[in-house]
Amino acid sequence: MNLQEACEKINVNYKDTLERFCGNEVIYKKFLKRFLEDGTYSNLEQAWEERDYEEIEKNAHTLKGLAGNLGLESLFNNSNNLFQTIKKKEYKDIERIISENRKRI
């Protein structure tokens, strides 16, 4: 399976995403690998366990940006939903959002 086929399988718009990387698959793959090593999701999980809403907001925002740049639409949408919810201080909805997202991972 090549990169384009893999992207299509996980619902990444290959063409649009690759344009953000000047059409360079090597660079895109490099950033995807870095993303897998990034600690933002782990930091978000830790912040949730501690109910540190400021850190949840910060990490949700970072994850949203990373996912958006990499074309990971589902993760972008989920992170954005979490970010918008906490930004509005709708804390009671955060547990539901996080639980729903854990089921998808």
JSON list of C-alpha atoms in Angstrom, two decimals:
[
{"chain": "A", "resi": 1, "resn": "MET", "atom": "CA", "xyz": [0.00, 0.00, 0.00]},
{"chain": "A", "resi": 2, "resn": "ASN", "atom": "CA", "xyz": [1.40, 3.40, -0.91]},
{"chain": "A", "resi": 3, "resn": "LEU", "atom": "CA", "xyz": [0.93, 6.64, 1.04]},
{"chain": "A", "resi": 4, "resn": "GLN", "atom": "CA", "xyz": [-2.00, 7.84, -1.04]},
{"chain": "A", "resi": 5, "resn": "GLU", "atom": "CA", "xyz": [-3.86, 4.56, -0.53]},
{"chain": "A", "resi": 6, "resn": "ALA", "atom": "CA", "xyz": [-3.14, 4.65, 3.20]},
{"chain": "A", "resi": 7, "resn": "CYS", "atom": "CA", "xyz": [-4.43, 8.21, 3.41]},
{"chain": "A", "resi": 8, "resn": "GLU", "atom": "CA", "xyz": [-7.61, 7.30, 1.61]},
{"chain": "A", "resi": 9, "resn": "LYS", "atom": "CA", "xyz": [-8.12, 4.35, 3.94]},
{"chain": "A", "resi": 10, "resn": "ILE", "atom": "CA", "xyz": [-8.05, 6.60, 7.03]},
{"chain": "A", "resi": 11, "resn": "ASN", "atom": "CA", "xyz": [-10.04, 9.40, 5.41]},
{"chain": "A", "resi": 12, "resn": "VAL", "atom": "CA", "xyz": [-7.19, 11.88, 4.79]},
{"chain": "A", "resi": 13, "resn": "ASN", "atom": "CA", "xyz": [-7.56, 14.13, 1.78]},
{"chain": "A", "resi": 14, "resn": "TYR", "atom": "CA", "xyz": [-4.22, 13.18, 0.24]},
{"chain": "A", "resi": 15, "resn": "LYS", "atom": "CA", "xyz": [-4.17, 15.84, -2.46]},
{"chain": "A", "resi": 16, "resn": "ASP", "atom": "CA", "xyz": [-5.01, 18.79, -0.21]},
{"chain": "A", "resi": 17, "resn": "THR", "atom": "CA", "xyz": [-2.75, 17.61, 2.58]},
{"chain": "A", "resi": 18, "resn": "LEU", "atom": "CA", "xyz": [0.20, 16.99, 0.30]},
{"chain": "A", "resi": 19, "resn": "GLU", "atom": "CA", "xyz": [-0.18, 20.52, -1.08]},
{"chain": "A", "resi": 20, "resn": "ARG", "atom": "CA", "xyz": [0.57, 21.84, 2.42]},
{"chain": "A", "resi": 21, "resn": "PHE", "atom": "CA", "xyz": [3.87, 19.96, 2.16]},
{"chain": "A", "resi": 22, "resn": "CYS", "atom": "CA", "xyz": [4.71, 21.39, -1.28]},
{"chain": "A", "resi": 23, "resn": "GLY", "atom": "CA", "xyz": [3.85, 18.05, -2.88]},
{"chain": "A", "resi": 24, "resn": "ASN", "atom": "CA", "xyz": [6.73, 16.35, -1.05]},
{"chain": "A", "resi": 25, "resn": "GLU", "atom": "CA", "xyz": [5.73, 12.92, 0.30]},
{"chain": "A", "resi": 26, "resn": "VAL", "atom": "CA", "xyz": [9.07, 12.48, 2.07]},
{"chain": "A", "resi": 27, "resn": "ILE", "atom": "CA", "xyz": [8.49, 15.58, 4.18]},
{"chain": "A", "resi": 28, "resn": "TYR", "atom": "CA", "xyz": [4.88, 14.59, 4.87]},
{"chain": "A", "resi": 29, "resn": "LYS", "atom": "CA", "xyz": [5.98, 11.12, 6.04]},
{"chain": "A", "resi": 30, "resn": "LYS", "atom": "CA", "xyz": [8.63, 12.73, 8.23]},
{"chain": "A", "resi": 31, "resn": "PHE", "atom": "CA", "xyz": [6.00, 14.89, 9.96]},
{"chain": "A", "resi": 32, "resn": "LEU", "atom": "CA", "xyz": [3.63, 11.93, 10.35]},
{"chain": "A", "resi": 33, "resn": "LYS", "atom": "CA", "xyz": [6.39, 10.00, 12.12]},
{"chain": "A", "resi": 34, "resn": "ARG", "atom": "CA", "xyz": [7.13, 12.98, 14.35]},
{"chain": "A", "resi": 35, "resn": "PHE", "atom": "CA", "xyz": [3.45, 13.21, 15.17]},
{"chain": "A", "resi": 36, "resn": "LEU", "atom": "CA", "xyz": [3.46, 9.62, 16.40]},
{"chain": "A", "resi": 37, "resn": "GLU", "atom": "CA", "xyz": [6.32, 10.51, 18.74]},
{"chain": "A", "resi": 38, "resn": "ASP", "atom": "CA", "xyz": [4.70, 13.74, 19.92]},
{"chain": "A", "resi": 39, "resn": "GLY", "atom": "CA", "xyz": [3.54, 13.80, 23.53]},
{"chain": "A", "resi": 40, "resn": "THR", "atom": "CA", "xyz": [0.51, 16.06, 23.10]},
{"chain": "A", "resi": 41, "resn": "TYR", "atom": "CA", "xyz": [-2.06, 13.28, 23.34]},
{"chain": "A", "resi": 42, "resn": "SER", "atom": "CA", "xyz": [-0.36, 11.83, 26.42]},
{"chain": "A", "resi": 43, "resn": "ASN", "atom": "CA", "xyz": [-0.26, 15.29, 27.96]},
{"chain": "A", "resi": 44, "resn": "LEU", "atom": "CA", "xyz": [-3.97, 15.68, 27.22]},
{"chain": "A", "resi": 45, "resn": "GLU", "atom": "CA", "xyz": [-4.71, 12.35, 28.91]},
{"chain": "A", "resi": 46, "resn": "GLN", "atom": "CA", "xyz": [-2.66, 13.38, 31.95]},
{"chain": "A", "resi": 47, "resn": "ALA", "atom": "CA", "xyz": [-4.39, 16.75, 32.13]},
{"chain": "A", "resi": 48, "resn": "TRP", "atom": "CA", "xyz": [-7.76, 14.98, 32.00]},
{"chain": "A", "resi": 49, "resn": "GLU", "atom": "CA", "xyz": [-6.80, 12.64, 34.85]},
{"chain": "A", "resi": 50, "resn": "GLU", "atom": "CA", "xyz": [-5.82, 15.69, 36.92]},
{"chain": "A", "resi": 51, "resn": "ARG", "atom": "CA", "xyz": [-8.88, 17.67, 35.76]},
{"chain": "A", "resi": 52, "resn": "ASP", "atom": "CA", "xyz": [-6.50, 20.47, 34.80]},
{"chain": "A", "resi": 53, "resn": "TYR", "atom": "CA", "xyz": [-8.80, 22.34, 32.44]},
{"chain": "A", "resi": 54, "resn": "GLU", "atom": "CA", "xyz": [-6.18, 24.90, 31.43]},
{"chain": "A", "resi": 55, "resn": "GLU", "atom": "CA", "xyz": [-3.84, 22.10, 30.31]},
{"chain": "A", "resi": 56, "resn": "ILE", "atom": "CA", "xyz": [-6.70, 20.26, 28.61]},
{"chain": "A", "resi": 57, "resn": "GLU", "atom": "CA", "xyz": [-7.48, 23.40, 26.61]},
{"chain": "A", "resi": 58, "resn": "LYS", "atom": "CA", "xyz": [-3.82, 23.94, 25.70]},
{"chain": "A", "resi": 59, "resn": "ASN", "atom": "CA", "xyz": [-3.25, 20.34, 24.60]},
{"chain": "A", "resi": 60, "resn": "ALA", "atom": "CA", "xyz": [-6.57, 20.07, 22.76]},
{"chain": "A", "resi": 61, "resn": "HIS", "atom": "CA", "xyz": [-5.65, 23.22, 20.83]},
{"chain": "A", "resi": 62, "resn": "THR", "atom": "CA", "xyz": [-2.20, 21.86, 20.00]},
{"chain": "A", "resi": 63, "resn": "LEU", "atom": "CA", "xyz": [-3.60, 18.50, 18.94]},
{"chain": "A", "resi": 64, "resn": "LYS", "atom": "CA", "xyz": [-6.19, 20.23, 16.78]},
{"chain": "A", "resi": 65, "resn": "GLY", "atom": "CA", "xyz": [-3.46, 22.18, 14.99]},
{"chain": "A", "resi": 66, "resn": "LEU", "atom": "CA", "xyz": [-1.23, 19.16, 14.47]},
{"chain": "A", "resi": 67, "resn": "ALA", "atom": "CA", "xyz": [-4.10, 17.04, 13.19]},
{"chain": "A", "resi": 68, "resn": "GLY", "atom": "CA", "xyz": [-5.32, 19.79, 10.88]},
{"chain": "A", "resi": 69, "resn": "ASN", "atom": "CA", "xyz": [-1.90, 20.33, 9.33]},
{"chain": "A", "resi": 70, "resn": "LEU", "atom": "CA", "xyz": [-1.46, 16.59, 8.78]},
{"chain": "A", "resi": 71, "resn": "GLY", "atom": "CA", "xyz": [-4.91, 16.19, 7.26]},
{"chain": "A", "resi": 72, "resn": "LEU", "atom": "CA", "xyz": [-6.16, 13.93, 10.04]},
{"chain": "A", "resi": 73, "resn": "GLU", "atom": "CA", "xyz": [-9.72, 15.19, 9.76]},
{"chain": "A", "resi": 74, "resn": "SER", "atom": "CA", "xyz": [-11.37, 12.94, 12.33]},
{"chain": "A", "resi": 75, "resn": "LEU", "atom": "CA", "xyz": [-8.78, 13.75, 14.98]},
{"chain": "A", "resi": 76, "resn": "PHE", "atom": "CA", "xyz": [-8.98, 17.43, 14.02]},
{"chain": "A", "resi": 77, "resn": "ASN", "atom": "CA", "xyz": [-12.76, 17.45, 14.44]},
{"chain": "A", "resi": 78, "resn": "ASN", "atom": "CA", "xyz": [-12.63, 15.61, 17.76]},
{"chain": "A", "resi": 79, "resn": "SER", "atom": "CA", "xyz": [-9.88, 17.87, 19.11]},
{"chain": "A", "resi": 80, "resn": "ASN", "atom": "CA", "xyz": [-11.70, 20.96, 17.94]},
{"chain": "A", "resi": 81, "resn": "ASN", "atom": "CA", "xyz": [-14.90, 19.78, 19.60]},
{"chain": "A", "resi": 82, "resn": "LEU", "atom": "CA", "xyz": [-13.02, 19.27, 22.87]},
{"chain": "A", "resi": 83, "resn": "PHE", "atom": "CA", "xyz": [-11.22, 22.61, 22.54]},
{"chain": "A", "resi": 84, "resn": "GLN", "atom": "CA", "xyz": [-14.43, 24.54, 21.83]},
{"chain": "A", "resi": 85, "resn": "THR", "atom": "CA", "xyz": [-16.22, 22.83, 24.71]},
{"chain": "A", "resi": 86, "resn": "ILE", "atom": "CA", "xyz": [-13.56, 23.65, 27.26]},
{"chain": "A", "resi": 87, "resn": "LYS", "atom": "CA", "xyz": [-13.10, 27.15, 25.90]},
{"chain": "A", "resi": 88, "resn": "LYS", "atom": "CA", "xyz": [-16.80, 27.72, 26.65]},
{"chain": "A", "resi": 89, "resn": "LYS", "atom": "CA", "xyz": [-16.18, 26.24, 30.12]},
{"chain": "A", "resi": 90, "resn": "GLU", "atom": "CA", "xyz": [-18.75, 23.51, 29.49]},
{"chain": "A", "resi": 91, "resn": "TYR", "atom": "CA", "xyz": [-16.85, 21.15, 31.77]},
{"chain": "A", "resi": 92, "resn": "LYS", "atom": "CA", "xyz": [-19.74, 18.73, 32.26]},
{"chain": "A", "resi": 93, "resn": "ASP", "atom": "CA", "xyz": [-19.57, 17.81, 28.54]},
{"chain": "A", "resi": 94, "resn": "ILE", "atom": "CA", "xyz": [-15.83, 17.08, 28.52]},
{"chain": "A", "resi": 95, "resn": "GLU", "atom": "CA", "xyz": [-16.11, 13.62, 30.07]},
{"chain": "A", "resi": 96, "resn": "ARG", "atom": "CA", "xyz": [-18.62, 12.54, 27.41]},
{"chain": "A", "resi": 97, "resn": "ILE", "atom": "CA", "xyz": [-16.42, 13.88, 24.59]},
{"chain": "A", "resi": 98, "resn": "ILE", "atom": "CA", "xyz": [-13.29, 12.21, 25.91]},
{"chain": "A", "resi": 99, "resn": "SER", "atom": "CA", "xyz": [-15.11, 8.91, 26.45]},
{"chain": "A", "resi": 100, "resn": "GLU", "atom": "CA", "xyz": [-16.50, 8.97, 22.91]},
{"chain": "A", "resi": 101, "resn": "ASN", "atom": "CA", "xyz": [-13.08, 9.73, 21.46]},
{"chain": "A", "resi": 102, "resn": "ARG", "atom": "CA", "xyz": [-11.38, 6.93, 23.41]},
{"chain": "A", "resi": 103, "resn": "LYS", "atom": "CA", "xyz": [-13.78, 4.45, 21.80]},
{"chain": "A", "resi": 104, "resn": "ARG", "atom": "CA", "xyz": [-12.56, 5.57, 18.36]},
{"chain": "A", "resi": 105, "resn": "ILE", "atom": "CA", "xyz": [-8.87, 5.15, 19.10]}
]
